Tab-separated table of C-alpha atoms in Angstrom:
chain	number	residue	atom	x	y	z
A	214	UNK	CA	0.000	0.000	0.000
A	215	UNK	CA	1.153	3.533	-0.813
A	216	UNK	CA	0.753	6.286	1.779
A	217	UNK	CA	-0.452	9.616	0.366
A	218	UNK	CA	0.198	12.734	2.434
A	219	UNK	CA	-1.380	16.057	1.497
A	220	UNK	CA	0.051	19.463	2.326
A	221	UNK	CA	-2.348	19.999	5.230
A	222	UNK	CA	-1.532	16.601	6.735
A	223	UNK	CA	2.193	17.248	6.389
A	224	UNK	CA	1.753	20.602	8.121
A	225	UNK	CA	-0.122	18.897	10.973
A	226	UNK	CA	2.492	16.166	11.343
A	227	UNK	CA	5.438	18.578	11.413
A	228	UNK	CA	3.881	21.199	13.689
A	229	UNK	CA	5.699	19.904	16.798
A	230	UNK	CA	8.723	18.331	15.121
A	231	UNK	CA	11.233	21.191	14.769
A	232	UNK	CA	14.048	19.446	16.636
A	233	UNK	CA	13.297	16.084	15.039
A	234	UNK	CA	13.410	17.518	11.513
A	235	UNK	CA	16.708	19.260	12.214
A	236	UNK	CA	18.178	16.022	13.594
A	237	UNK	CA	16.978	14.033	10.558
A	238	UNK	CA	18.502	16.514	8.107
A	239	UNK	CA	21.790	16.633	10.020
A	240	UNK	CA	22.008	12.842	10.047
A	241	UNK	CA	21.306	12.687	6.298
A	242	UNK	CA	24.202	15.040	5.558
A	243	UNK	CA	26.534	13.021	7.770
A	244	UNK	CA	25.389	9.821	6.034
A	245	UNK	CA	26.317	11.360	2.691
A	246	UNK	CA	29.833	12.168	3.863
A	247	UNK	CA	30.235	8.709	5.398
A	248	UNK	CA	29.158	6.932	2.213
A	249	UNK	CA	25.800	5.596	3.453
A	250	UNK	CA	23.717	7.678	1.048
A	251	UNK	CA	23.745	8.528	-2.661
A	252	UNK	CA	22.987	11.997	-4.031
A	253	UNK	CA	23.492	12.655	-7.766
A	254	UNK	CA	23.246	16.149	-9.206
A	255	UNK	CA	19.683	16.625	-10.474
A	256	UNK	CA	19.173	16.840	-14.237
A	257	UNK	CA	17.443	19.972	-15.497
A	258	UNK	CA	14.715	19.294	-18.052
A	259	UNK	CA	13.800	22.239	-20.273
A	260	UNK	CA	11.327	22.280	-23.129
A	261	UNK	CA	12.523	24.072	-26.289
A	262	UNK	CA	11.818	27.804	-26.238
A	263	UNK	CA	10.535	27.765	-22.656
A	264	UNK	CA	11.989	29.321	-19.483
A	265	UNK	CA	10.392	26.535	-17.440
A	266	UNK	CA	12.640	24.005	-15.707
A	267	UNK	CA	11.815	20.597	-14.262
A	268	UNK	CA	14.313	19.101	-11.807
A	269	UNK	CA	14.345	15.423	-10.814
A	270	UNK	CA	15.902	15.562	-7.330
A	271	UNK	CA	16.868	11.985	-6.430
A	272	UNK	CA	18.550	10.397	-3.425
A	273	UNK	CA	18.878	6.994	-1.776
A	274	UNK	CA	19.782	6.136	1.800
A	275	UNK	CA	20.749	2.776	3.262
A	276	UNK	CA	19.995	3.790	6.882
A	277	UNK	CA	16.552	5.121	5.936
A	278	UNK	CA	15.777	2.294	3.507
A	279	UNK	CA	14.356	4.675	0.939
A	280	UNK	CA	15.020	5.883	-2.595
A	281	UNK	CA	13.271	9.169	-3.302
A	282	UNK	CA	12.636	11.423	-6.286
A	283	UNK	CA	11.140	14.886	-5.968
A	284	UNK	CA	9.989	16.376	-9.250
A	285	UNK	CA	10.317	20.131	-8.912
A	286	UNK	CA	8.667	22.381	-11.488
A	287	UNK	CA	10.109	25.918	-11.625
A	288	UNK	CA	7.678	27.942	-13.760
A	289	UNK	CA	8.322	31.710	-13.820
A	290	UNK	CA	5.114	32.339	-15.791
A	291	UNK	CA	3.021	31.080	-12.881
A	292	UNK	CA	3.627	34.378	-11.112
A	293	UNK	CA	1.433	36.167	-13.668
A	294	UNK	CA	-1.218	33.451	-13.290
A	295	UNK	CA	-1.399	33.908	-9.546
A	296	UNK	CA	0.049	30.423	-9.037
A	297	UNK	CA	3.161	29.245	-7.143
A	298	UNK	CA	6.330	29.580	-9.215
A	299	UNK	CA	7.631	26.324	-7.752
A	300	UNK	CA	5.568	23.164	-7.327
A	301	UNK	CA	6.726	19.690	-6.401
A	302	UNK	CA	5.756	16.174	-5.409
A	303	UNK	CA	7.839	13.457	-3.737
A	304	UNK	CA	7.777	9.757	-4.600
A	305	UNK	CA	9.407	7.374	-2.087
A	306	UNK	CA	10.319	3.739	-2.816
A	307	UNK	CA	11.362	1.034	-0.362
A	308	UNK	CA	14.956	0.012	-1.128
A	309	UNK	CA	14.389	-3.593	-0.005
A	310	UNK	CA	11.251	-4.438	-1.988
A	311	UNK	CA	10.984	-1.667	-4.574
A	312	UNK	CA	7.429	-0.986	-3.414
A	313	UNK	CA	6.122	2.564	-3.728
A	314	UNK	CA	5.958	3.542	-0.072
A	315	UNK	CA	4.650	7.118	-0.236
A	316	UNK	CA	3.564	10.046	-2.390
A	317	UNK	CA	3.742	13.467	-0.784
A	318	UNK	CA	2.990	17.051	-1.732
A	319	UNK	CA	6.310	18.866	-1.812
A	320	UNK	CA	5.531	22.449	-0.790
A	321	UNK	CA	5.451	22.273	3.009
A	322	UNK	CA	8.047	19.508	3.119
A	323	UNK	CA	10.453	21.626	1.050
A	324	UNK	CA	10.014	24.734	3.194
A	325	UNK	CA	10.530	22.834	6.424
A	326	UNK	CA	13.542	20.800	5.291
A	327	UNK	CA	15.157	23.913	3.787
A	328	UNK	CA	14.792	25.772	7.081
A	329	UNK	CA	16.073	22.742	8.975
A	330	UNK	CA	19.203	22.605	6.796
A	331	UNK	CA	19.791	26.287	7.554
A	332	UNK	CA	19.384	25.580	11.264
A	333	UNK	CA	21.880	22.708	11.051
A	334	UNK	CA	24.393	24.870	9.196
A	335	UNK	CA	23.912	27.804	11.553
A	336	UNK	CA	24.443	25.622	14.608
A	337	UNK	CA	27.654	24.269	13.023
A	338	UNK	CA	29.058	27.517	11.601
A	339	UNK	CA	27.794	30.584	13.489
A	340	UNK	CA	29.511	32.054	16.527
A	341	UNK	CA	28.145	30.755	19.812
A	342	UNK	CA	27.425	34.310	20.975
A	343	UNK	CA	25.446	35.352	17.873
A	344	UNK	CA	22.671	37.573	19.239
A	345	UNK	CA	20.916	39.165	16.245
A	346	UNK	CA	19.230	37.234	13.439
A	347	UNK	CA	18.705	39.042	10.132
A	348	UNK	CA	16.195	38.116	7.431
A	349	UNK	CA	16.131	39.439	3.879
A	350	UNK	CA	12.771	38.254	2.569
A	351	UNK	CA	9.460	37.879	4.381
A	352	UNK	CA	7.520	35.113	2.612
A	353	UNK	CA	6.595	31.604	3.783
A	354	UNK	CA	10.239	30.537	3.678
A	355	UNK	CA	11.087	33.299	6.164
A	356	UNK	CA	8.405	32.065	8.574
A	357	UNK	CA	9.710	28.521	8.294
A	358	UNK	CA	13.204	29.788	9.059
A	359	UNK	CA	12.321	31.671	12.210
A	360	UNK	CA	10.405	28.621	13.460
A	361	UNK	CA	13.526	26.533	12.900
A	362	UNK	CA	16.170	29.029	14.041
A	363	UNK	CA	14.739	30.751	17.103
A	364	UNK	CA	13.795	27.942	19.538
A	365	UNK	CA	16.597	27.056	21.931
A	366	UNK	CA	18.999	29.679	20.608
A	367	UNK	CA	20.168	32.851	22.381
A	368	UNK	CA	18.970	35.421	19.848
A	369	UNK	CA	18.076	38.698	21.491
A	370	UNK	CA	16.400	40.255	18.455
A	371	UNK	CA	15.428	39.765	14.815
A	372	UNK	CA	15.892	42.431	12.145
A	373	UNK	CA	14.294	42.050	8.738
A	374	UNK	CA	13.424	43.592	5.407
A	375	UNK	CA	11.119	42.653	2.563
A	376	UNK	CA	10.001	44.279	-0.661
A	377	UNK	CA	6.412	44.469	0.598
A	378	UNK	CA	6.305	46.597	3.737
A	379	UNK	CA	2.940	45.329	5.097
A	380	UNK	CA	4.225	41.756	4.869
A	381	UNK	CA	7.447	42.750	6.631
A	382	UNK	CA	5.576	44.401	9.500
A	383	UNK	CA	3.210	41.432	9.773
A	384	UNK	CA	6.186	39.067	10.043
A	385	UNK	CA	7.872	41.240	12.681
A	386	UNK	CA	4.660	41.392	14.721
A	387	UNK	CA	4.227	37.601	14.508
A	388	UNK	CA	7.819	36.943	15.603
A	389	UNK	CA	7.467	39.292	18.571
A	390	UNK	CA	4.040	38.055	19.672
A	391	UNK	CA	4.180	34.330	18.924
A	392	UNK	CA	7.870	33.520	19.313
A	393	UNK	CA	8.724	36.007	22.043
A	394	UNK	CA	11.750	37.582	20.373
A	395	UNK	CA	11.733	41.332	19.628
A	396	UNK	CA	11.653	41.956	15.877
A	397	UNK	CA	11.815	45.129	13.846
A	398	UNK	CA	11.711	46.121	10.186
A	399	UNK	CA	14.716	47.981	8.781
A	400	UNK	CA	14.879	50.071	5.616
A	401	UNK	CA	16.819	47.752	3.308
A	402	UNK	CA	19.103	44.737	2.867
A	403	UNK	CA	22.152	46.788	3.772
A	404	UNK	CA	20.704	47.868	7.114
A	405	UNK	CA	19.766	44.273	7.942
A	406	UNK	CA	23.170	42.924	6.893
A	407	UNK	CA	25.101	45.474	8.928
A	408	UNK	CA	22.942	44.930	12.037
A	409	UNK	CA	23.013	41.134	12.353
A	410	UNK	CA	25.307	38.303	13.440
A	411	UNK	CA	23.486	35.645	11.392
A	412	UNK	CA	21.935	36.601	8.044
A	413	UNK	CA	19.440	34.546	6.016
A	414	UNK	CA	18.666	35.615	2.443
A	415	UNK	CA	15.274	34.197	1.510
A	416	UNK	CA	14.221	35.752	-1.787
A	417	UNK	CA	13.944	34.377	-5.353
A	418	UNK	CA	16.215	37.157	-6.554
A	419	UNK	CA	18.104	37.028	-9.817
A	420	UNK	CA	20.309	40.020	-8.988
A	421	UNK	CA	22.382	40.358	-5.791
A	422	UNK	CA	20.655	41.984	-2.830
A	423	UNK	CA	23.597	41.693	-0.413
A	424	UNK	CA	27.033	43.183	-1.072
A	425	UNK	CA	30.313	41.880	0.237
A	426	UNK	CA	31.337	45.375	1.359
A	427	UNK	CA	28.532	45.268	3.947
A	428	UNK	CA	29.738	42.103	5.700
A	429	UNK	CA	31.468	42.159	9.086
A	430	UNK	CA	34.090	39.650	10.267
A	431	UNK	CA	32.487	37.021	12.473
A	432	UNK	CA	29.142	36.926	10.675
A	433	UNK	CA	27.493	33.786	9.361
A	434	UNK	CA	25.371	33.996	6.197
A	435	UNK	CA	22.828	31.497	4.884
A	436	UNK	CA	22.196	32.042	1.151
A	437	UNK	CA	18.912	30.202	0.698
A	438	UNK	CA	16.303	31.831	-1.497
A	439	UNK	CA	17.653	31.929	-5.058
A	440	UNK	CA	16.122	29.180	-7.210
A	441	UNK	CA	18.393	26.394	-8.512
A	442	UNK	CA	19.372	28.278	-11.655
A	443	UNK	CA	22.966	29.221	-12.547
A	444	UNK	CA	22.026	32.831	-13.327
A	445	UNK	CA	20.205	33.620	-10.037
A	446	UNK	CA	21.906	34.786	-6.850
A	447	UNK	CA	21.258	36.912	-3.755
A	448	UNK	CA	24.893	37.694	-2.863
A	449	UNK	CA	27.403	39.453	-5.050
A	450	UNK	CA	30.825	38.129	-6.034
A	451	UNK	CA	32.660	40.093	-3.345
A	452	UNK	CA	30.482	38.536	-0.634
A	453	UNK	CA	31.246	35.046	-1.884
A	454	UNK	CA	34.957	35.814	-2.221
A	455	UNK	CA	35.215	37.038	1.380
A	456	UNK	CA	33.521	34.015	2.980
A	457	UNK	CA	34.509	30.486	3.956
A	458	UNK	CA	31.909	28.621	1.879
A	459	UNK	CA	30.094	25.427	2.862
A	460	UNK	CA	27.614	23.896	0.386
A	461	UNK	CA	24.857	21.353	0.918
A	462	UNK	CA	26.289	19.161	-1.879
A	463	UNK	CA	29.187	20.014	-4.186
A	464	UNK	CA	27.854	18.294	-7.322
A	465	UNK	CA	24.538	20.126	-7.020
A	466	UNK	CA	26.128	23.496	-6.274
A	467	UNK	CA	28.515	23.039	-9.197
A	468	UNK	CA	25.587	22.772	-11.628
A	469	UNK	CA	22.745	24.768	-10.022
A	470	UNK	CA	24.050	27.548	-7.765
A	471	UNK	CA	24.428	30.984	-9.292
A	472	UNK	CA	26.003	32.046	-5.998
A	473	UNK	CA	29.141	30.016	-6.829
A	474	UNK	CA	28.925	29.617	-10.604
A	475	UNK	CA	28.957	33.328	-11.452
A	476	UNK	CA	32.059	34.112	-9.318
A	477	UNK	CA	33.661	30.934	-10.667
A	478	UNK	CA	33.148	32.143	-14.254
A	479	UNK	CA	34.563	35.541	-13.286
A	480	UNK	CA	37.696	33.949	-11.837
A	481	UNK	CA	36.929	35.218	-8.333
A	482	UNK	CA	36.439	31.681	-6.947
A	483	UNK	CA	38.127	28.361	-7.568
A	484	UNK	CA	36.338	25.040	-7.337
A	485	UNK	CA	38.283	24.210	-4.195
A	486	UNK	CA	36.693	27.265	-2.560
A	487	UNK	CA	33.306	25.541	-2.418
A	488	UNK	CA	34.146	21.846	-2.141
A	489	UNK	CA	33.397	21.633	1.590
A	490	UNK	CA	29.969	20.085	2.167
A	491	UNK	CA	27.810	20.480	5.263
A	492	UNK	CA	28.196	16.770	6.000
A	493	UNK	CA	31.981	17.166	6.009
A	494	UNK	CA	31.738	19.778	8.762
A	495	UNK	CA	29.228	17.716	10.768
A	496	UNK	CA	31.354	14.564	10.493
A	497	UNK	CA	34.544	16.447	11.400
A	498	UNK	CA	36.323	15.659	8.131
A	499	UNK	CA	36.620	19.343	7.126
A	500	UNK	CA	36.745	22.575	9.122
A	501	UNK	CA	33.855	24.993	9.309
A	502	UNK	CA	34.435	28.081	11.453
A	503	UNK	CA	38.013	28.209	12.709
A	504	UNK	CA	37.943	31.607	14.471
A	505	UNK	CA	35.441	34.129	15.786
A	506	UNK	CA	36.536	36.522	13.028
A	507	UNK	CA	35.771	34.112	10.167
A	508	UNK	CA	33.056	35.034	7.693
A	509	UNK	CA	31.180	31.783	7.057
A	510	UNK	CA	28.539	31.115	4.423
A	511	UNK	CA	26.184	28.203	3.845
A	512	UNK	CA	25.159	28.041	0.184
A	513	UNK	CA	21.841	26.197	0.285
A	514	UNK	CA	20.625	24.975	-3.099
A	515	UNK	CA	18.417	22.258	-1.601
A	516	UNK	CA	18.965	18.561	-2.241
A	517	UNK	CA	16.903	15.417	-2.556
A	518	UNK	CA	18.584	13.807	0.438
A	519	UNK	CA	16.958	16.417	2.686
A	520	UNK	CA	13.588	15.516	1.144
A	521	UNK	CA	14.326	11.850	1.816
A	522	UNK	CA	15.185	12.445	5.476
A	523	UNK	CA	11.963	14.335	6.152
A	524	UNK	CA	9.925	11.867	4.082
A	525	UNK	CA	11.164	9.059	6.333
A	526	UNK	CA	10.213	11.064	9.416
A	527	UNK	CA	6.783	11.899	7.979
A	528	UNK	CA	5.889	8.367	6.948
A	529	UNK	CA	6.841	7.010	10.361
A	530	UNK	CA	4.815	9.731	12.117
A	531	UNK	CA	1.807	9.197	9.854
A	532	UNK	CA	1.796	5.460	10.515
A	533	UNK	CA	1.992	5.985	14.286
A	534	UNK	CA	-0.746	8.623	14.316
A	535	UNK	CA	-3.013	6.981	11.773
A	536	UNK	CA	-2.931	9.910	9.359
A	537	UNK	CA	-2.829	10.004	5.566
A	538	UNK	CA	-4.543	7.927	2.909
A	539	UNK	CA	-3.469	4.446	1.794
A	540	UNK	CA	-3.921	3.455	-1.845
A	541	UNK	CA	-3.098	0.190	-3.603
A	542	UNK	CA	-1.436	1.407	-6.784
A	543	UNK	CA	-1.288	-2.152	-8.110
A	544	UNK	CA	-5.016	-2.764	-7.862
C-alpha cells in the first residue's frame, strides 16, 4: 500500500517536530559524507523555447531504507497566473522491496527541510554568541526559518526587510508576539546585513541583494532563497569571495548555484573554494568556522537527500498517528 500525504496533513504532522526535523537533516548530511547515502546532481529538463525548468531531485539512503525522487517544477510564468512559481511532489520507494511507499505534496516539506538545513548549518558555523538574526525576505520561507532558528537559541532580536512593507511588519509582529523575540523592520538589505550576526537571504532574486562590502568579520550567512538556476543569486561576487563557503552538496552546487557559478566564471572563486559540504563539517572531516573573526557562508541549493530524510520522518509519524490515505497502486 502507498501512503499519500497532502500538504495539510504534512503541516499537521510537522507542527511539533522542529528538533526532530533538524536532527533528521543533520544525520542525512553526515550519512552522505560517510558513504551511506547517494545523491546525484539533479538533471534539469527544459522544453525548447521555454523558461520553465523541471528538476528530478533523487537520493537513496541505506539507513533510511528509501530511494526518493522529488519532481520540482520551476515555472516563472506562474507568477502572472497567480500560481506558485515552484511546485513539487515526492515519490518514495522502499529500497528492499521496490514498493512505492509514499507520495507526498512537496511544498510544506520543502520549506521545512530547507529551514532545517539552515538551522543545522547555523548551529555548526555561526559564533556561539550570535545575538541578532537578520532576514532578507518575508515570505513563507522566512516564517519557516524563524520557526527553525529561534527555539533554543540565544537570539536577542530579529531584524528584517522585505520588498512588501505590510508583509514585513506582519512578520515582525508575529515573531514578537508568537515567538517572544523582539523583531523590527529595517529600511533595506544593507541595514539588515550590517545589524546582524546571522543573516538569512530568503528571496527568489536574480540580482544580488547583499554586497560583500557590507559584511562584518564574524558573521554567518545562509544564502537560501535563489532558485536552482545558474544565473540567479542573492549575494554578489565580493560577498562570496570574502567568505569560507560550505555547500549542501558540491555536485549540485557546481551545476545549479548561481552564488558560486557566477564568481567561478569571473575567476573570483576556484572550485576548491566551495568543495566543503555540510556533512563534512558535521562529520569532522573538514573545518567549518576556525575563528570568531571568520566570515562563514552556507550556500543552500536544496537537495533530494533532505527531502528523503523528512519523508522518512513523515511516513513514520503518519503510521503511528493513523494519518494520511493508503492506496493500492497495483489494484
